[in-house]
Amino acid sequence: MLHFGPDFRASGDDGFHLSLKEKHMDSQDTSTPAPRLPDGRFSGRTEFIDLIRQAFGAAAQLGVREFIVCDIDFDDWPLGERAVTQALGDWSRTGRKFTMLARSYDVITRRHPRFVTWRRTWSHIVECRASASAPNEVLPSAMWTPGWVFERLDLQHSTGMSGYEVARRVALKERLNERLLKSAAAFPATTLGL
């Protein structure tokens, strides 16, 4: 299950506008509490994949306005799963921006056809960038949102940290922005040819 702290409150202009408690109080359905995202260490491929599923699954309900996801090639991300693309579809109706950064998108086009379809459908909010010349160790395996982040620190063992601490979010955003500035447009929604 997703876990934010009970008193979590994110900044207003680029993230969540209400605390989870306020959102829950405003909702008419009081039987389902707002989801909470994990905070702390994660270890192993299963926990890593579950973390991604949980984050996308909760995005619409939490009011996430922006995602930045980054990986060398997204090979072991569950982007092609029906539940993930459905969650992204739900989020897309209210979301504002989805940015992807990778060295290459070849794996996504081969292994994640549902995600490719979602990307095509929502191309007006999805920006894909490539940093083909970046060494693997420079490109983090991470997800950033204005209110929560995770970063896989050891790719081989799929271990890392997640949380909503301001310092963690700011540091990751700065590193991602630096890589995005050195990247180029990639993975077009459509390919035009003669």
XYZ file of N, CA and C in Angstrom, residues 18 20-34 61:
51
model
N -3.852 20.626 -1.963
C -4.432 20.403 -0.651
C -3.667 19.305 0.054
N -3.447 15.805 2.040
C -4.251 14.608 1.840
C -5.460 14.611 2.763
N -5.280 15.129 3.983
C -6.388 15.195 4.932
C -7.497 16.090 4.389
N -7.132 17.258 3.811
C -8.139 18.159 3.243
C -8.831 17.528 2.047
N -8.064 16.856 1.178
C -8.680 16.195 0.026
C -9.666 15.143 0.491
N -9.250 14.388 1.514
C -10.116 13.332 2.013
C -11.389 13.930 2.613
N -11.264 15.031 3.316
C -12.427 15.649 3.940
C -13.371 16.228 2.888
N -12.814 16.704 1.765
C -13.641 17.277 0.717
C -14.348 16.209 -0.099
N -13.823 15.012 -0.089
C -14.433 13.973 -0.906
C -15.715 13.474 -0.255
N -16.650 13.069 -1.084
C -17.924 12.592 -0.571
C -17.825 11.148 -0.119
N -16.903 10.381 -0.679
C -16.751 8.984 -0.308
C -15.734 8.891 0.817
N -16.199 8.769 2.029
C -15.285 8.710 3.168
C -14.883 7.285 3.509
N -15.354 6.301 2.757
C -15.028 4.909 3.053
C -13.636 4.527 2.553
N -13.079 5.250 1.585
C -11.769 4.932 1.035
C -10.786 6.032 1.377
N -9.827 5.755 2.252
C -8.839 6.792 2.577
C -7.921 7.053 1.394
N -7.347 8.237 1.345
C -6.414 8.581 0.277
C -5.193 7.677 0.365
N -5.621 10.104 -7.937
C -6.298 10.396 -6.679
C -5.527 11.423 -5.847
